[in-house]
């Protein structure tokens, strides 16, 4: 659409009236800001504020410059880049939103360790050099029944290290139904190549029997690999070799069995709509020699890759040069130890990710109703709707825990964009032209913050 001559004239006048950066810097209100903000930051904030208004004028808006826009820009420029997000997606282990939220105990432990020095690699009883893993090995062994344990950066690293340390230059047998992509382009065949292992695929996509592995065994075989289907499912005409069958084949032939369990639950997780997931202990009991799993999936702790299994094999992993490159830091050790203590104490419900997955449905419905009332108090119309959440993070692909959401009508995309960009950021789900706020991962305080932000955005208040 072209502007009429009078519109063009008005626009030119508005653009001419915009202050220069030099004028702004000596403006009383902005000079005052300069006492608490470094000059380069102030200059940048002025540039952005004027630039934003210029763009709006060019787009047809009739507005004049307001110095308060500079303080808004300073807020945006100085707030942390990594910041909390209110998760209204209903996806509990959302990888893009940082996966498992930590328990208060884990958070406090991190803070107490981060503030000063600690015995990360010092044996306080003997006064000698200790191992950074010693703090969690006993707990991990007690909780899984394994002989020994090691922790690295994440489960992808654990898989890479295990293959490299136990089967470099040798053949690894795996089912064609388990040559999976775990996410972010991390594919089993590629990891094999990286680790210097030779991939030997057996069976078919839907059916693989223990006899297929047996037929593929040779003097070159270094490892039998089983990869848990944690982010997809195969249904219909299917068959797979069990851990117990593979373990017994491996024992008979002197080849260890490595199981990449991925989401790895330490204890069974019950909740409406959840599917069953093998526990790490069940896989160790079935005879797997080494098992790898993530710390921030169903375990509900910090990002980590945990390997448990036979002492002699874990010792090979510990000695491998990759282990040094993949090692965890003291904050991860702190959070992991604190998280494992909840399991030791039989109190896994204190772990947020697990509690969120087993919240009773009536509680979710009542929470959704409270959110709808809080929205109504801010003059926002909404309705409570039944929905299903997801476990996320590549865990329990078929699980669909029933939940409740609050649906807000409107230009859903624009509303969502504004909610994401503001503070606190809110991420929800677009459903047709409605924005749905699944309440599963929102606390009562979060619900109030969401209601306030939605009302502010709809009223036209930017933050
Ligand atoms: C998730 C997953 C991984 C990768 O775990 P990260 O901790 O995300 O690195 C590896 N293997 C399986 C089977 C998984 O499910």
CSV table of C-alpha atoms and ligand atoms in Angstrom, one decimal:
chain,number,residue,atom,x,y,z
A,1,UNK,CA,0.0,0.0,0.0
A,2,UNK,CA,1.4,3.4,-0.9
A,3,UNK,CA,1.2,6.3,1.5
A,4,UNK,CA,-0.6,9.5,0.5
A,5,UNK,CA,1.4,12.7,0.2
A,6,UNK,CA,0.1,14.0,3.6
A,7,UNK,CA,1.0,10.6,5.2
A,8,UNK,CA,4.5,10.8,3.7
A,9,UNK,CA,4.9,14.3,5.0
A,10,UNK,CA,3.8,13.4,8.5
A,11,UNK,CA,6.1,10.4,8.5
A,12,UNK,CA,9.1,12.6,7.4
A,13,UNK,CA,8.3,15.0,10.2
A,14,UNK,CA,8.2,12.2,12.8
A,15,UNK,CA,11.5,10.9,11.5
A,16,UNK,CA,13.1,14.3,11.6
A,17,UNK,CA,11.9,14.8,15.1
A,18,UNK,CA,13.8,11.7,16.3
A,19,UNK,CA,16.7,12.7,18.6
A,20,UNK,CA,20.3,12.1,17.6
A,21,UNK,CA,22.4,9.8,19.8
A,22,UNK,CA,24.5,12.8,21.0
A,23,UNK,CA,21.3,14.7,21.9
A,24,UNK,CA,20.0,11.7,23.9
A,25,UNK,CA,23.2,11.2,25.8
A,26,UNK,CA,22.9,14.7,27.3
A,27,UNK,CA,19.2,14.3,28.0
A,28,UNK,CA,18.7,14.7,31.7
A,29,UNK,CA,17.0,11.3,32.2
A,30,UNK,CA,19.5,9.5,30.1
A,31,UNK,CA,22.5,11.2,31.6
A,32,UNK,CA,21.2,9.9,34.9
A,33,UNK,CA,21.2,6.4,33.6
A,34,UNK,CA,24.9,6.9,32.6
A,35,UNK,CA,25.8,7.0,36.3
A,36,UNK,CA,25.0,3.3,36.7
A,37,UNK,CA,25.6,2.0,33.2
A,38,UNK,CA,28.8,1.9,31.3
A,39,UNK,CA,28.9,4.4,28.4
A,40,UNK,CA,29.2,1.9,25.5
A,41,UNK,CA,26.2,0.1,26.8
A,42,UNK,CA,24.3,3.3,27.1
A,43,UNK,CA,25.2,4.3,23.6
A,44,UNK,CA,24.1,0.9,22.3
A,45,UNK,CA,20.8,1.2,24.2
A,46,UNK,CA,20.1,4.7,22.7
A,47,UNK,CA,20.9,3.4,19.2
A,48,UNK,CA,18.5,0.4,19.6
A,49,UNK,CA,15.8,2.5,21.1
A,50,UNK,CA,15.9,5.1,18.3
A,51,UNK,CA,16.2,2.4,15.7
A,52,UNK,CA,13.1,0.6,17.0
A,53,UNK,CA,11.0,3.8,16.9
A,54,UNK,CA,12.3,4.6,13.4
A,55,UNK,CA,11.2,1.2,12.2
A,56,UNK,CA,7.8,1.6,13.7
A,57,UNK,CA,7.4,5.0,12.1
A,58,UNK,CA,8.4,3.6,8.7
A,59,UNK,CA,5.9,0.8,9.2
A,60,UNK,CA,3.2,3.5,9.6
A,61,UNK,CA,3.0,4.1,13.3
A,62,UNK,CA,2.6,7.7,14.5
A,63,UNK,CA,4.8,8.0,17.6
A,64,UNK,CA,7.3,10.2,19.1
A,65,UNK,CA,10.5,9.1,21.0
A,66,UNK,CA,10.1,8.5,24.7
A,67,UNK,CA,13.4,8.4,26.8
A,68,UNK,CA,11.9,5.5,28.9
A,69,UNK,CA,12.6,3.3,25.8
A,70,UNK,CA,16.3,3.6,26.5
A,71,UNK,CA,15.9,2.2,30.0
A,72,UNK,CA,13.9,-0.7,28.5
A,73,UNK,CA,16.7,-1.4,26.1
A,74,UNK,CA,19.2,-1.4,29.0
A,75,UNK,CA,17.1,-4.0,30.7
A,76,UNK,CA,17.1,-6.2,27.7
A,77,UNK,CA,20.8,-5.7,27.1
A,78,UNK,CA,21.8,-6.5,30.6
A,79,UNK,CA,19.6,-9.4,31.5
A,80,UNK,CA,21.3,-12.8,31.5
A,81,UNK,CA,21.2,-14.6,28.1
A,82,UNK,CA,20.5,-17.9,29.9
A,83,UNK,CA,17.5,-17.4,32.0
A,84,UNK,CA,14.6,-19.2,33.5
A,85,UNK,CA,11.6,-20.2,31.4
A,86,UNK,CA,8.1,-21.1,32.5
A,87,UNK,CA,7.4,-24.4,30.8
A,88,UNK,CA,3.7,-24.6,29.7
A,89,UNK,CA,4.4,-27.1,27.0
A,90,UNK,CA,3.6,-30.2,29.1
A,91,UNK,CA,6.8,-31.8,28.0
A,92,UNK,CA,8.5,-32.8,31.2
A,93,UNK,CA,12.0,-33.6,30.0
A,94,UNK,CA,12.2,-30.9,27.4
A,95,UNK,CA,15.7,-31.0,25.9
A,96,UNK,CA,15.5,-27.4,24.6
A,97,UNK,CA,14.3,-26.2,28.0
A,98,UNK,CA,17.2,-27.9,29.9
A,99,UNK,CA,15.6,-31.4,30.6
A,100,UNK,CA,15.2,-32.3,34.3
A,101,UNK,CA,14.6,-29.5,36.8
A,102,UNK,CA,16.7,-30.3,40.0
A,103,UNK,CA,15.5,-30.9,43.5
A,104,UNK,CA,16.0,-28.2,46.2
A,105,UNK,CA,18.5,-30.5,47.8
A,106,UNK,CA,20.5,-30.7,44.5
A,107,UNK,CA,20.3,-27.0,44.0
A,108,UNK,CA,21.5,-26.2,47.5
A,109,UNK,CA,24.3,-28.8,47.2
A,110,UNK,CA,25.5,-27.1,44.0
A,111,UNK,CA,25.5,-23.7,45.7
A,112,UNK,CA,27.4,-24.9,48.7
A,113,UNK,CA,30.1,-26.6,46.6
A,114,UNK,CA,30.3,-23.8,44.0
A,115,UNK,CA,31.0,-21.1,46.6
A,116,UNK,CA,34.3,-22.4,47.9
A,117,UNK,CA,36.7,-25.3,47.7
A,118,UNK,CA,35.8,-28.9,48.1
A,119,UNK,CA,37.3,-32.4,48.3
A,120,UNK,CA,36.6,-33.1,44.6
A,121,UNK,CA,39.8,-35.2,44.2
A,122,UNK,CA,41.0,-35.4,47.8
A,123,UNK,CA,40.5,-38.3,50.2
A,124,UNK,CA,39.8,-36.5,53.4
A,125,UNK,CA,40.4,-39.6,55.6
A,126,UNK,CA,43.8,-40.5,54.1
A,127,UNK,CA,44.9,-37.0,53.0
A,128,UNK,CA,45.7,-38.5,49.6
A,129,UNK,CA,44.6,-37.8,46.1
A,130,UNK,CA,41.1,-39.2,45.6
A,131,UNK,CA,38.8,-39.8,42.6
A,132,UNK,CA,36.0,-37.3,41.6
A,133,UNK,CA,33.8,-40.3,41.0
A,134,UNK,CA,34.2,-41.7,44.6
A,135,UNK,CA,31.4,-39.4,45.7
A,136,UNK,CA,28.8,-41.2,43.7
A,137,UNK,CA,30.2,-44.7,43.0
A,138,UNK,CA,28.9,-46.3,46.2
A,139,UNK,CA,25.4,-44.9,45.8
A,140,UNK,CA,25.3,-45.9,42.1
A,141,UNK,CA,26.4,-49.5,42.9
A,142,UNK,CA,23.9,-49.8,45.8
A,143,UNK,CA,21.0,-48.5,43.6
A,144,UNK,CA,21.8,-50.6,40.5
A,145,UNK,CA,23.5,-53.7,41.9
A,146,UNK,CA,26.5,-53.1,39.7
A,147,UNK,CA,30.1,-53.6,40.9
A,148,UNK,CA,31.5,-50.3,39.8
A,149,UNK,CA,30.5,-47.0,38.1
A,150,UNK,CA,31.9,-44.1,36.2
A,151,UNK,CA,30.3,-40.8,35.2
A,152,UNK,CA,31.0,-38.7,32.1
A,153,UNK,CA,29.5,-35.6,30.4
A,154,UNK,CA,26.3,-37.3,29.0
A,155,UNK,CA,25.0,-40.6,27.8
A,156,UNK,CA,26.3,-39.9,24.2
A,157,UNK,CA,29.8,-39.5,25.7
A,158,UNK,CA,29.3,-42.7,27.8
A,159,UNK,CA,28.5,-44.6,24.7
A,160,UNK,CA,31.5,-43.2,22.8
A,161,UNK,CA,33.8,-44.0,25.7
A,162,UNK,CA,32.5,-47.5,26.3
A,163,UNK,CA,32.8,-48.5,22.6
A,164,UNK,CA,36.2,-46.9,22.3
A,165,UNK,CA,37.6,-48.5,25.5
A,166,UNK,CA,36.1,-51.9,25.1
A,167,UNK,CA,36.1,-52.6,21.4
A,168,UNK,CA,38.4,-50.2,19.5
A,169,UNK,CA,39.7,-52.0,16.4
A,170,UNK,CA,37.2,-54.8,16.9
A,171,UNK,CA,33.8,-55.8,15.7
A,172,UNK,CA,30.6,-54.8,17.6
A,173,UNK,CA,27.4,-56.8,16.9
A,174,UNK,CA,24.1,-54.8,16.9
A,175,UNK,CA,20.6,-55.5,15.7
A,176,UNK,CA,19.4,-53.6,12.6
A,177,UNK,CA,16.4,-52.6,14.6
A,178,UNK,CA,18.6,-50.7,17.0
A,179,UNK,CA,20.8,-48.6,14.6
A,180,UNK,CA,19.1,-45.5,15.8
A,181,UNK,CA,19.5,-41.8,15.8
A,182,UNK,CA,19.4,-40.6,19.3
A,183,UNK,CA,18.9,-36.9,18.5
A,184,UNK,CA,20.9,-34.0,17.2
A,185,UNK,CA,22.4,-36.2,14.5
A,186,UNK,CA,23.9,-38.6,17.1
A,187,UNK,CA,23.6,-42.0,15.2
A,188,UNK,CA,24.8,-45.3,16.4
A,189,UNK,CA,26.7,-46.3,13.2
A,190,UNK,CA,28.6,-42.9,13.3
A,191,UNK,CA,29.5,-43.3,17.0
A,192,UNK,CA,30.8,-46.8,16.1
A,193,UNK,CA,33.0,-45.3,13.4
A,194,UNK,CA,34.2,-42.5,15.8
A,195,UNK,CA,35.1,-45.1,18.4
A,196,UNK,CA,37.1,-47.1,15.8
A,197,UNK,CA,34.8,-50.1,16.0
A,198,UNK,CA,33.6,-52.2,13.1
A,199,UNK,CA,29.8,-52.3,12.9
A,200,UNK,CA,28.3,-55.8,12.3
A,201,UNK,CA,24.6,-55.5,11.8
A,202,UNK,CA,22.4,-58.5,12.3
A,203,UNK,CA,18.7,-59.3,11.9
A,204,UNK,CA,16.1,-57.0,10.3
A,205,UNK,CA,14.4,-53.8,11.3
A,206,UNK,CA,11.5,-55.5,13.0
A,207,UNK,CA,12.9,-58.9,14.0
A,208,UNK,CA,16.3,-60.0,15.4
A,209,UNK,CA,16.9,-63.2,17.3
A,210,UNK,CA,19.8,-64.3,19.5
A,211,UNK,CA,20.7,-66.8,16.8
A,212,UNK,CA,21.5,-63.9,14.5
A,213,UNK,CA,24.1,-62.5,17.0
A,214,UNK,CA,25.5,-66.0,17.5
A,215,UNK,CA,26.0,-66.5,13.7
A,216,UNK,CA,27.8,-63.2,13.5
A,217,UNK,CA,30.3,-63.9,16.3
A,218,UNK,CA,33.9,-64.2,15.3
A,219,UNK,CA,37.3,-64.0,16.9
A,220,UNK,CA,37.2,-60.3,15.9
A,221,UNK,CA,34.1,-59.6,18.0
A,222,UNK,CA,34.8,-57.2,20.9
A,223,UNK,CA,31.3,-56.5,22.1
A,224,UNK,CA,27.6,-57.3,21.9
A,225,UNK,CA,25.6,-54.0,21.8
A,226,UNK,CA,22.0,-53.6,22.7
A,227,UNK,CA,20.5,-50.1,22.3
A,228,UNK,CA,17.3,-49.4,24.1
A,229,UNK,CA,14.5,-48.0,22.0
A,230,UNK,CA,14.0,-44.9,24.1
A,231,UNK,CA,12.8,-42.4,21.5
A,232,UNK,CA,10.8,-44.6,19.1
A,233,UNK,CA,8.8,-47.8,19.1
A,234,UNK,CA,8.4,-50.7,16.8
A,235,UNK,CA,5.0,-52.4,16.9
A,236,UNK,CA,3.4,-55.3,15.0
A,237,UNK,CA,5.4,-58.3,13.8
A,238,UNK,CA,8.4,-57.8,16.0
A,239,UNK,CA,11.0,-59.9,17.9
A,240,UNK,CA,14.2,-58.9,19.7
A,241,UNK,CA,16.8,-60.8,21.8
A,242,UNK,CA,16.4,-60.1,25.5
A,243,UNK,CA,19.3,-58.8,27.6
A,244,UNK,CA,19.3,-62.2,29.4
A,245,UNK,CA,19.7,-64.1,26.2
A,246,UNK,CA,22.4,-61.9,24.9
A,247,UNK,CA,24.2,-61.9,28.2
A,248,UNK,CA,24.2,-65.7,28.3
A,249,UNK,CA,25.5,-65.9,24.7
A,250,UNK,CA,28.2,-63.4,25.6
A,251,UNK,CA,29.2,-65.3,28.7
A,252,UNK,CA,29.5,-68.6,26.7
A,253,UNK,CA,31.7,-66.9,24.1
A,254,UNK,CA,33.7,-64.6,26.3
A,255,UNK,CA,32.3,-61.4,24.8
A,256,UNK,CA,30.9,-58.7,27.0
A,257,UNK,CA,27.4,-57.2,26.5
A,258,UNK,CA,27.0,-53.4,26.6
A,259,UNK,CA,23.5,-52.0,26.9
A,260,UNK,CA,22.9,-48.4,26.0
A,261,UNK,CA,19.8,-47.8,28.1
A,262,UNK,CA,19.5,-44.1,27.5
A,263,UNK,CA,16.7,-42.9,29.7
A,264,UNK,CA,17.5,-45.4,32.4
A,265,UNK,CA,15.1,-45.3,35.4
A,266,UNK,CA,16.6,-46.2,38.7
A,267,UNK,CA,13.3,-47.3,40.2
A,268,UNK,CA,10.0,-48.0,38.4
A,269,UNK,CA,7.9,-44.9,37.7
A,270,UNK,CA,4.2,-45.1,38.0
A,271,UNK,CA,1.7,-42.6,36.7
A,272,UNK,CA,-1.3,-42.4,34.6
A,273,UNK,CA,-0.5,-42.8,30.9
A,274,UNK,CA,3.1,-43.8,31.5
A,275,UNK,CA,4.6,-46.9,29.9
A,276,UNK,CA,7.0,-49.2,31.6
A,277,UNK,CA,10.7,-48.6,31.4
A,278,UNK,CA,13.4,-51.2,32.3
A,279,UNK,CA,15.2,-50.1,35.5
A,280,UNK,CA,19.0,-50.1,35.4
A,281,UNK,CA,19.0,-52.8,38.1
A,282,UNK,CA,16.8,-55.1,36.0
A,283,UNK,CA,19.3,-54.9,33.2
A,284,UNK,CA,22.3,-55.5,35.4
A,285,UNK,CA,20.4,-58.4,37.0
A,286,UNK,CA,19.6,-59.8,33.6
A,287,UNK,CA,23.4,-60.0,33.0
A,288,UNK,CA,24.5,-56.9,31.0
A,289,UNK,CA,28.2,-56.4,31.7
A,290,UNK,CA,28.1,-52.6,31.1
A,291,UNK,CA,25.1,-50.3,31.1
A,292,UNK,CA,25.0,-46.6,30.1
A,293,UNK,CA,22.2,-44.1,30.9
A,294,UNK,CA,21.6,-40.3,31.2
A,295,UNK,CA,21.6,-38.4,34.4
A,296,UNK,CA,18.9,-35.9,33.3
A,297,UNK,CA,16.2,-38.1,31.8
A,298,UNK,CA,14.1,-40.3,34.0
A,299,UNK,CA,16.7,-40.2,36.8
A,300,UNK,CA,15.9,-36.5,37.2
A,301,UNK,CA,19.3,-35.2,38.0
A,302,UNK,CA,22.0,-33.1,36.2
A,303,UNK,CA,23.2,-33.7,32.7
A,304,UNK,CA,25.6,-36.7,32.9
A,305,UNK,CA,26.3,-40.0,31.3
A,306,UNK,CA,26.5,-42.8,33.9
A,307,UNK,CA,28.2,-46.1,33.1
A,308,UNK,CA,27.8,-49.0,35.6
A,309,UNK,CA,29.0,-52.6,35.3
A,310,UNK,CA,31.8,-55.0,35.9
A,311,UNK,CA,34.8,-53.7,37.8
A,312,UNK,CA,37.4,-54.8,35.2
A,313,UNK,CA,35.5,-53.2,32.4
A,314,UNK,CA,34.8,-49.9,34.2
A,315,UNK,CA,38.6,-49.8,35.0
A,316,UNK,CA,39.3,-49.9,31.3
A,317,UNK,CA,36.9,-47.0,30.7
A,318,UNK,CA,38.5,-45.0,33.6
A,319,UNK,CA,42.0,-45.4,32.1
A,320,UNK,CA,41.0,-44.5,28.5
A,321,UNK,CA,42.3,-41.1,27.4
A,322,UNK,CA,38.8,-40.1,26.2
A,323,UNK,CA,37.6,-40.3,29.8
A,324,UNK,CA,39.8,-37.3,30.8
A,325,UNK,CA,38.2,-35.3,27.9
A,326,UNK,CA,34.7,-36.3,28.9
A,327,UNK,CA,34.9,-35.9,32.6
A,328,UNK,CA,32.3,-34.1,34.7
A,329,UNK,CA,32.9,-31.1,36.9
A,330,UNK,CA,32.3,-30.6,40.6
A,331,UNK,CA,28.9,-29.0,40.2
A,332,UNK,CA,27.6,-32.1,38.3
A,333,UNK,CA,29.1,-34.4,41.0
A,334,UNK,CA,27.4,-32.3,43.7
A,335,UNK,CA,24.0,-32.4,42.0
A,336,UNK,CA,24.2,-36.0,41.1
A,337,UNK,CA,25.2,-37.1,44.6
A,338,UNK,CA,22.3,-35.1,46.1
A,339,UNK,CA,19.8,-36.5,43.5
A,340,UNK,CA,20.9,-40.1,44.2
A,341,UNK,CA,20.4,-39.5,47.9
A,342,UNK,CA,16.7,-39.1,47.3
A,343,UNK,CA,16.7,-42.7,45.8
A,344,UNK,CA,18.8,-44.0,48.7
A,345,UNK,CA,16.2,-42.5,51.1
A,346,UNK,CA,13.3,-44.1,49.2
A,347,UNK,CA,12.1,-40.5,48.5
A,348,UNK,CA,12.2,-40.3,44.7
A,349,UNK,CA,9.0,-38.3,44.7
A,350,UNK,CA,11.2,-35.4,45.9
A,351,UNK,CA,12.8,-35.3,42.5
A,352,UNK,CA,10.9,-32.8,40.4
A,353,UNK,CA,10.9,-34.7,37.0
A,354,UNK,CA,9.5,-37.8,38.7
A,355,UNK,CA,6.9,-35.9,40.7
A,356,UNK,CA,5.8,-34.0,37.6
A,357,UNK,CA,5.3,-37.3,35.7
A,358,UNK,CA,3.1,-38.7,38.4
A,359,UNK,CA,1.0,-35.8,39.4
A,360,UNK,CA,-2.6,-37.0,39.9
A,361,UNK,CA,-5.1,-35.8,37.2
A,362,UNK,CA,-7.5,-34.1,39.7
A,363,UNK,CA,-4.6,-32.0,40.9
A,364,UNK,CA,-3.8,-30.9,37.4
A,365,UNK,CA,-7.4,-30.1,36.7
A,366,UNK,CA,-7.7,-27.9,39.9
A,367,UNK,CA,-4.5,-26.2,38.9
A,368,UNK,CA,-5.8,-25.4,35.4
A,369,UNK,CA,-9.0,-24.0,37.0
A,370,UNK,CA,-6.9,-21.7,39.2
A,371,UNK,CA,-4.9,-20.6,36.2
A,372,UNK,CA,-8.1,-19.8,34.3
A,373,UNK,CA,-9.4,-17.8,37.3
A,374,UNK,CA,-6.1,-15.9,37.6
A,375,UNK,CA,-6.4,-15.1,33.9
A,376,UNK,CA,-10.0,-13.9,34.3
A,377,UNK,CA,-8.8,-11.6,37.1
A,378,UNK,CA,-6.6,-10.0,34.5
A,379,UNK,CA,-9.6,-9.8,32.1
A,380,UNK,CA,-8.3,-12.6,29.9
A,381,UNK,CA,-10.9,-15.1,28.7
A,382,UNK,CA,-9.9,-18.7,28.6
A,383,UNK,CA,-11.2,-22.2,28.9
A,384,UNK,CA,-9.9,-25.3,30.7
A,385,UNK,CA,-9.3,-28.2,28.3
A,386,UNK,CA,-8.2,-31.8,28.6
A,387,UNK,CA,-4.9,-32.6,26.9
A,388,UNK,CA,-2.0,-35.0,27.1
A,389,UNK,CA,1.5,-34.2,28.2
A,390,UNK,CA,4.7,-35.9,27.0
A,391,UNK,CA,7.7,-37.3,28.8
A,392,UNK,CA,10.1,-35.8,26.3
A,393,UNK,CA,13.9,-36.0,26.2
A,394,UNK,CA,13.8,-39.2,24.2
A,395,UNK,CA,12.0,-41.2,26.9
A,396,UNK,CA,8.9,-43.3,26.8
A,397,UNK,CA,7.9,-42.4,23.2
A,398,UNK,CA,4.5,-44.0,23.6
A,399,UNK,CA,3.5,-42.5,26.9
A,400,UNK,CA,0.7,-39.9,26.9
A,401,UNK,CA,0.0,-38.9,30.4
A,402,UNK,CA,-3.4,-37.2,30.5
A,403,UNK,CA,-3.3,-33.6,31.6
A,404,UNK,CA,-5.1,-30.2,31.7
A,405,UNK,CA,-4.4,-27.0,29.9
A,406,UNK,CA,-5.8,-23.5,29.7
A,407,UNK,CA,-6.6,-22.4,26.2
A,408,UNK,CA,-6.5,-18.7,25.3
A,409,UNK,CA,-7.9,-17.5,22.0
A,410,UNK,CA,-6.3,-14.9,19.9
A,411,UNK,CA,-3.5,-14.3,17.5
A,412,UNK,CA,-1.7,-17.3,19.0
A,413,UNK,CA,1.6,-16.9,17.2
A,414,UNK,CA,2.0,-13.2,18.1
A,415,UNK,CA,0.9,-13.8,21.7
A,416,UNK,CA,3.4,-16.7,21.9
A,417,UNK,CA,6.2,-14.6,20.4
A,418,UNK,CA,5.6,-11.9,23.0
A,419,UNK,CA,5.4,-14.3,25.9
A,420,UNK,CA,8.7,-16.0,24.9
A,421,UNK,CA,10.5,-12.7,24.5
A,422,UNK,CA,9.5,-11.1,27.8
A,423,UNK,CA,10.5,-11.8,31.4
A,424,UNK,CA,9.9,-14.3,32.7
A,425,UNK,CA,9.8,-16.1,29.4
A,426,UNK,CA,6.8,-18.4,28.8
A,427,UNK,CA,6.8,-21.3,26.3
A,428,UNK,CA,3.4,-22.9,25.6
A,429,UNK,CA,1.8,-24.9,22.8
A,430,UNK,CA,-0.1,-23.5,19.8
A,431,UNK,CA,-3.2,-25.5,19.0
A,432,UNK,CA,-5.1,-24.3,15.9
A,433,UNK,CA,-5.4,-20.6,16.6
A,434,UNK,CA,-5.3,-20.9,20.4
A,435,UNK,CA,-2.4,-20.9,22.8
A,436,UNK,CA,-2.5,-23.8,25.2
A,437,UNK,CA,-0.9,-23.7,28.6
A,438,UNK,CA,-0.4,-27.3,29.9
A,439,UNK,CA,-0.2,-26.9,33.7
A,440,UNK,CA,1.8,-30.1,34.4
A,441,UNK,CA,5.2,-28.3,34.7
A,442,UNK,CA,3.9,-25.1,36.3
A,443,UNK,CA,4.0,-24.5,40.1
A,444,UNK,CA,1.3,-22.4,41.7
A,445,UNK,CA,3.7,-19.4,41.6
A,446,UNK,CA,4.4,-20.1,37.9
A,447,UNK,CA,0.7,-20.1,37.1
A,448,UNK,CA,0.4,-16.6,38.6
A,449,UNK,CA,3.4,-15.4,36.7
A,450,UNK,CA,1.9,-16.9,33.5
A,451,UNK,CA,-1.4,-15.2,34.1
A,452,UNK,CA,0.3,-11.8,34.8
A,453,UNK,CA,2.4,-12.1,31.6
A,454,UNK,CA,-0.5,-13.1,29.4
A,455,UNK,CA,-2.7,-10.2,30.8
A,456,UNK,CA,0.2,-7.7,30.3
A,457,UNK,CA,0.9,-8.9,26.7
A,458,UNK,CA,-2.8,-8.7,25.8
A,459,UNK,CA,-3.1,-5.3,27.3
A,460,UNK,CA,-0.1,-4.2,25.2
A,461,UNK,CA,2.5,-3.9,28.0
A,462,UNK,CA,5.7,-5.3,26.6
A,463,UNK,CA,7.4,-6.7,29.8
B,1,LIG,C1,19.1,-40.1,25.2
B,1,LIG,C2,19.9,-41.3,24.8
B,1,LIG,C3,21.3,-41.2,24.6
B,1,LIG,C4,22.0,-39.8,24.7
B,1,LIG,O1,21.9,-39.4,26.0
B,1,LIG,P1,22.4,-37.9,26.4
B,1,LIG,O2,22.5,-37.9,27.8
B,1,LIG,O3,21.4,-37.0,25.8
B,1,LIG,O4,23.7,-37.7,25.7
B,1,LIG,C5,22.0,-42.3,24.3
B,1,LIG,N1,21.4,-43.5,24.1
B,1,LIG,C6,20.1,-43.6,24.2
B,1,LIG,C7,19.5,-45.0,24.0
B,1,LIG,C8,19.3,-42.5,24.6
B,1,LIG,O5,18.0,-42.7,24.8
